[in-house]
PDB file of C-alpha atoms in Angstrom:
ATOM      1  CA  UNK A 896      16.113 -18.057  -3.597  1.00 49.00           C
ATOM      2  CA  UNK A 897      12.825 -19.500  -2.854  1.00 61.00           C
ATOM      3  CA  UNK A 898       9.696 -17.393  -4.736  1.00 79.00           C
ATOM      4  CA  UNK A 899       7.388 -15.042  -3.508  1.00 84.00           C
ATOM      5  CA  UNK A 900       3.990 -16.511  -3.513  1.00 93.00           C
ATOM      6  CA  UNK A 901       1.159 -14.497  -4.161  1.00 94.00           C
ATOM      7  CA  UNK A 902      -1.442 -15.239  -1.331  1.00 95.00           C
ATOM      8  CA  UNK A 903      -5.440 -13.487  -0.806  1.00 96.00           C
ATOM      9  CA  UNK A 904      -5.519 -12.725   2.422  1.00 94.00           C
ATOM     10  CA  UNK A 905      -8.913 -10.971   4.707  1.00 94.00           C
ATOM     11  CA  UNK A 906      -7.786  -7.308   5.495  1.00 93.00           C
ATOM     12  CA  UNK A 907     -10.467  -5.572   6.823  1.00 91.00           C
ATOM     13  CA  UNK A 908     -13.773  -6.468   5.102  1.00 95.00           C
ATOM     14  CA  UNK A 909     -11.905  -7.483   1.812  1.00 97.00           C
ATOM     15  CA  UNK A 910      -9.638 -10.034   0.472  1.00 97.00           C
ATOM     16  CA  UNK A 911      -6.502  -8.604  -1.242  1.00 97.00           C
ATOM     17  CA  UNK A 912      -3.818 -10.295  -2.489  1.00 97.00           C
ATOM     18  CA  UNK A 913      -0.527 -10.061  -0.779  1.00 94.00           C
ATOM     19  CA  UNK A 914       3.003 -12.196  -1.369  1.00 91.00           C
ATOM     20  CA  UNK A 915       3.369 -14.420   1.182  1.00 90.00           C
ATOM     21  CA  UNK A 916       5.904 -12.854   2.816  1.00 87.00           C
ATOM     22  CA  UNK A 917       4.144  -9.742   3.716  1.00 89.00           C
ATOM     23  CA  UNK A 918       3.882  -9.232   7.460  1.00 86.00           C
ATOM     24  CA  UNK A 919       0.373  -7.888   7.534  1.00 86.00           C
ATOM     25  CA  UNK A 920      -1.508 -10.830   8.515  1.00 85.00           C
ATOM     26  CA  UNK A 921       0.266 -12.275  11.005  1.00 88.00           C
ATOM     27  CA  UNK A 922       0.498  -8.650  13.049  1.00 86.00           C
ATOM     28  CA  UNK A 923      -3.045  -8.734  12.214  1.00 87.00           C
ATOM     29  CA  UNK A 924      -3.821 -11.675  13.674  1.00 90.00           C
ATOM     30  CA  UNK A 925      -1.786 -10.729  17.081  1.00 91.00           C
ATOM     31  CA  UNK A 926      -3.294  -7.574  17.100  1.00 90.00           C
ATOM     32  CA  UNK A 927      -6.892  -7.388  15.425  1.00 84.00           C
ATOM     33  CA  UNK A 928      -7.492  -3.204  15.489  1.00 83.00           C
ATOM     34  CA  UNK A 929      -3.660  -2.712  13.926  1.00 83.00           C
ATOM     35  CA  UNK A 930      -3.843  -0.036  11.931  1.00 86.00           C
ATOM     36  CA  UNK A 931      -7.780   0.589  12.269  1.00 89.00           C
ATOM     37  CA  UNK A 932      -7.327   3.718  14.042  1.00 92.00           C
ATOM     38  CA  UNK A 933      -6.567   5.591  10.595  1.00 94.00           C
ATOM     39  CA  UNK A 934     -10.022   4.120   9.056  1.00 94.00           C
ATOM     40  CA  UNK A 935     -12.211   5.015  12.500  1.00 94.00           C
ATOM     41  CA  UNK A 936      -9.972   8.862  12.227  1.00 96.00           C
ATOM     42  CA  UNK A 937     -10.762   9.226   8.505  1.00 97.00           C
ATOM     43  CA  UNK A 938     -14.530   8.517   9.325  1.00 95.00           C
ATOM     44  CA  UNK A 939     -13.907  11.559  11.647  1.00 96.00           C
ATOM     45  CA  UNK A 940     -12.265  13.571   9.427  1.00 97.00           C
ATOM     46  CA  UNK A 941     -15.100  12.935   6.765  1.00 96.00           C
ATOM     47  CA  UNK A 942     -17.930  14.217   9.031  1.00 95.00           C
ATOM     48  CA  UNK A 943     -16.134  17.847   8.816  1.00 96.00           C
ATOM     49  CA  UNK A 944     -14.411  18.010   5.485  1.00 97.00           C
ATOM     50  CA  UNK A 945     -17.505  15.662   3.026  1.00 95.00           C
ATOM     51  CA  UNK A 946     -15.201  16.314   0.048  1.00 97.00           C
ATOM     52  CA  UNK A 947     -12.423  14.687   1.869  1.00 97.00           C
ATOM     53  CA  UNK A 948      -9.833  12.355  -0.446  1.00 98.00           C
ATOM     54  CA  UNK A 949      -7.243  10.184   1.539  1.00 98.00           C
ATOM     55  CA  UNK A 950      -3.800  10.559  -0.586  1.00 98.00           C
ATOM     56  CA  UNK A 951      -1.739   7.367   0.401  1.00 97.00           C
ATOM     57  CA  UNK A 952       1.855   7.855  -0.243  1.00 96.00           C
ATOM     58  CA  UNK A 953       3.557   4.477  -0.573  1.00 94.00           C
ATOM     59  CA  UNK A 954       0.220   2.383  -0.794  1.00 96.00           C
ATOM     60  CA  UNK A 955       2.345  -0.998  -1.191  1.00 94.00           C
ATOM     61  CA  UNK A 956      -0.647  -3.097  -2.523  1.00 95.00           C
ATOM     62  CA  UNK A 957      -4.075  -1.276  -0.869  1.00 97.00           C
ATOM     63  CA  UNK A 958      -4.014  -2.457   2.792  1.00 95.00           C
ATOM     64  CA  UNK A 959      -4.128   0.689   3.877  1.00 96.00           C
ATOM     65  CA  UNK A 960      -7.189   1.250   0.865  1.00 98.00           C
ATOM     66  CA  UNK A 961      -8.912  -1.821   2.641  1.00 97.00           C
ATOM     67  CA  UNK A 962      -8.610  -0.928   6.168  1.00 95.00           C
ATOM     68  CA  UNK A 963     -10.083   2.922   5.359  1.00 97.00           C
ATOM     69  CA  UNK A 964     -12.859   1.192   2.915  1.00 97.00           C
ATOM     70  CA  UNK A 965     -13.932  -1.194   5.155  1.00 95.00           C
ATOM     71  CA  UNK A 966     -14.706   1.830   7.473  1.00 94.00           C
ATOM     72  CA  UNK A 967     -15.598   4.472   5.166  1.00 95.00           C
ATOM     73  CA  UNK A 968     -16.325   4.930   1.264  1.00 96.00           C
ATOM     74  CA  UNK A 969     -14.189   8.069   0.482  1.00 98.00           C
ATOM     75  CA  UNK A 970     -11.777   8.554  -2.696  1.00 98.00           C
ATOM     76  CA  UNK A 971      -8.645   7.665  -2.006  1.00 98.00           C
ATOM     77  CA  UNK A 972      -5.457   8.742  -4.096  1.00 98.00           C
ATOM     78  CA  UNK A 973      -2.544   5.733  -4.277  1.00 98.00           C
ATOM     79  CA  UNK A 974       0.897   6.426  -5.078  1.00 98.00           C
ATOM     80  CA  UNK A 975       3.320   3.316  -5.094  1.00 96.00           C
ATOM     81  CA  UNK A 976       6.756   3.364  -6.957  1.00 93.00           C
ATOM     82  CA  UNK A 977       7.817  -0.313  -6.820  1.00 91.00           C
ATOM     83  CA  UNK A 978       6.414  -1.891  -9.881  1.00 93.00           C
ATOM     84  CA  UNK A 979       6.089  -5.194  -7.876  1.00 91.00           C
ATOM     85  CA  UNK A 980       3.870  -3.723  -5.412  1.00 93.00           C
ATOM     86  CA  UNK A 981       2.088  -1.604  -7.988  1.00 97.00           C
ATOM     87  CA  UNK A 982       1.177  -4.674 -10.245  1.00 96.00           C
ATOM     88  CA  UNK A 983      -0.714  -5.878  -6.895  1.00 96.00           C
ATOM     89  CA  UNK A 984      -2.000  -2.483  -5.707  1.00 98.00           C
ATOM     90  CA  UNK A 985      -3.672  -2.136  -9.223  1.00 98.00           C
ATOM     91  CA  UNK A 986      -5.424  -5.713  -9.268  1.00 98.00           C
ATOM     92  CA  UNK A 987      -6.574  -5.688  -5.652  1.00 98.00           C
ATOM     93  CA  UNK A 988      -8.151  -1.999  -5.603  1.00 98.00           C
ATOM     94  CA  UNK A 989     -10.250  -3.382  -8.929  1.00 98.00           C
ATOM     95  CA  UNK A 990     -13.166  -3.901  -6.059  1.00 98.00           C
ATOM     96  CA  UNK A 991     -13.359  -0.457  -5.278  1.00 98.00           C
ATOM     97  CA  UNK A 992     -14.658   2.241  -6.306  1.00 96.00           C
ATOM     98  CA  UNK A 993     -13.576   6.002  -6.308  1.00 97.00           C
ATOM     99  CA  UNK A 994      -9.258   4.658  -6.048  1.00 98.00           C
ATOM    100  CA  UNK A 995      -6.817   6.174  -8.244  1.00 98.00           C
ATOM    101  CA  UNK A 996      -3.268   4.658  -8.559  1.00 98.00           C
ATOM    102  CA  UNK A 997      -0.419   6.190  -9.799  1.00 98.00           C
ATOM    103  CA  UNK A 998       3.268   4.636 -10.065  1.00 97.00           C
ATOM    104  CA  UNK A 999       5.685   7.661  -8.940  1.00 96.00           C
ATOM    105  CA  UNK A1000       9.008   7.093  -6.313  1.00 90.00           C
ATOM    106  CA  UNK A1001       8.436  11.074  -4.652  1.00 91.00           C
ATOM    107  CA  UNK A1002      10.747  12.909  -3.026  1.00 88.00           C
ATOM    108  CA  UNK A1003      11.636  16.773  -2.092  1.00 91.00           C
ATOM    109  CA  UNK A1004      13.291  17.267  -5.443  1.00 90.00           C
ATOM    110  CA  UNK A1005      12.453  16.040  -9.456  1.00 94.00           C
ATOM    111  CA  UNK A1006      16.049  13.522  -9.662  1.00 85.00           C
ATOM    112  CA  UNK A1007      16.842  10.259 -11.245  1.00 88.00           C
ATOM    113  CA  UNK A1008      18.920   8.609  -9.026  1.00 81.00           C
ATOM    114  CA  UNK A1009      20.654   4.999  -8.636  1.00 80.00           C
ATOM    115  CA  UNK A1010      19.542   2.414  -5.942  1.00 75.00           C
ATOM    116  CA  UNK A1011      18.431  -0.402  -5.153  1.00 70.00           C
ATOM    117  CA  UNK A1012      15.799  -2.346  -3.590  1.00 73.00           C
ATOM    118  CA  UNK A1013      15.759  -3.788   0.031  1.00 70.00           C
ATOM    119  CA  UNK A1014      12.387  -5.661   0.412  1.00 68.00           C
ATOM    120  CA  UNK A1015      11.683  -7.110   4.166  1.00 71.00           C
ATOM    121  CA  UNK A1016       8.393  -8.743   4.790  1.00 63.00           C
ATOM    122  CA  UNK A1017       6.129  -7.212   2.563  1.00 61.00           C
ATOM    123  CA  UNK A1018       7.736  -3.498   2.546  1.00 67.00           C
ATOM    124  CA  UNK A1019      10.432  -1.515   0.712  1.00 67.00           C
ATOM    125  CA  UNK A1020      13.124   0.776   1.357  1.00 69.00           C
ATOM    126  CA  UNK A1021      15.644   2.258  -1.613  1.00 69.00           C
ATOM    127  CA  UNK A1022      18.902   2.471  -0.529  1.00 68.00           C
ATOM    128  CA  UNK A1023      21.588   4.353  -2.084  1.00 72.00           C
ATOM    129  CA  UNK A1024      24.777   2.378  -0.544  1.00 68.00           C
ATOM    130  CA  UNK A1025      24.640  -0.106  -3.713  1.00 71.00           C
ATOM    131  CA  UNK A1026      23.314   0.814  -7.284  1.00 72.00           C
ATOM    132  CA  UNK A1027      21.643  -1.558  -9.058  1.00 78.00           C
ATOM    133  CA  UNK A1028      18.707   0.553 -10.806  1.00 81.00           C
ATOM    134  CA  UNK A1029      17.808   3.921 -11.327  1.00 84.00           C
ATOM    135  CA  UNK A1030      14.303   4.722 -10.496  1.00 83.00           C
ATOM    136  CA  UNK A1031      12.591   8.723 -11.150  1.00 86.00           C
ATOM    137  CA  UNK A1032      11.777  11.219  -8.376  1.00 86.00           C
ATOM    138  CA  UNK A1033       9.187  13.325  -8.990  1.00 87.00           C
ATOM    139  CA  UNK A1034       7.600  16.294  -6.322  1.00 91.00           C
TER     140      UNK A1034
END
């Protein structure tokens, strides 16, 4: 199995690193404003609500924190199980300020339950057909 390169790639107005695989850039590059609508509706949002914090369940590694900050400087709360994604999440939102990151799986209930990991192009899902880990749900 061929490895994962780590990669720094231009998301918004910042350079993040991403493995190589990750299908980010390439949609970005067919489609410039992908995703952009969340950092132009967040600058919205903020005009109302000027204590507003953007909580970003499942913040792979900060593309989502890039897009919004390249708009907008609000806080912004990041919650990322996968410690692969994590490890990357935490080095690439060093440039910013006012981002939290926290390493929780949630879901509707506080379980430990076996899975294991089906990455595709830069994103997860756990699935619970084969058991190969057991990972902590928290609420």
């Amino acid at each position: 199995m061929r490895k994962d390169k780590i990669v720094k790639e231009r998301i918004g107005t910042f350079d993040l690193y991403l493995y190589q695989s990750h299908q980010l850039p390439k949609i970005l590059k067919e489609w410039p404003l992908y995703s952009f609508n969340l950092a132009r509706l967040v600058a919205q949002v903020q005009q109302k609500y000027c204590d507003l914090v953007v909580l970003d369940i499942g913040a792979n590694v900060g593309d989502t924190v890039a897009i919004i900050k390249s708009a907008i400087d609000v806080p912004i709360i990041c919650v990322e199980g996968y410690e692969k994604y994590f490890r990357l999440l935490q080095k690439n939102v060093e440039q910013f300020d006012n981002v939290l990151t926290f390493q929780y799986y949630l879901g509707d209930s506080i379980a430990t339950v076996p899975v294991s990991f089906q990455e595709k192009r830069g994103s997860l899902a756990l699935s619970t057909s084969t058991n190969i880990a057991e990972v902590s749900i928290i609420t």
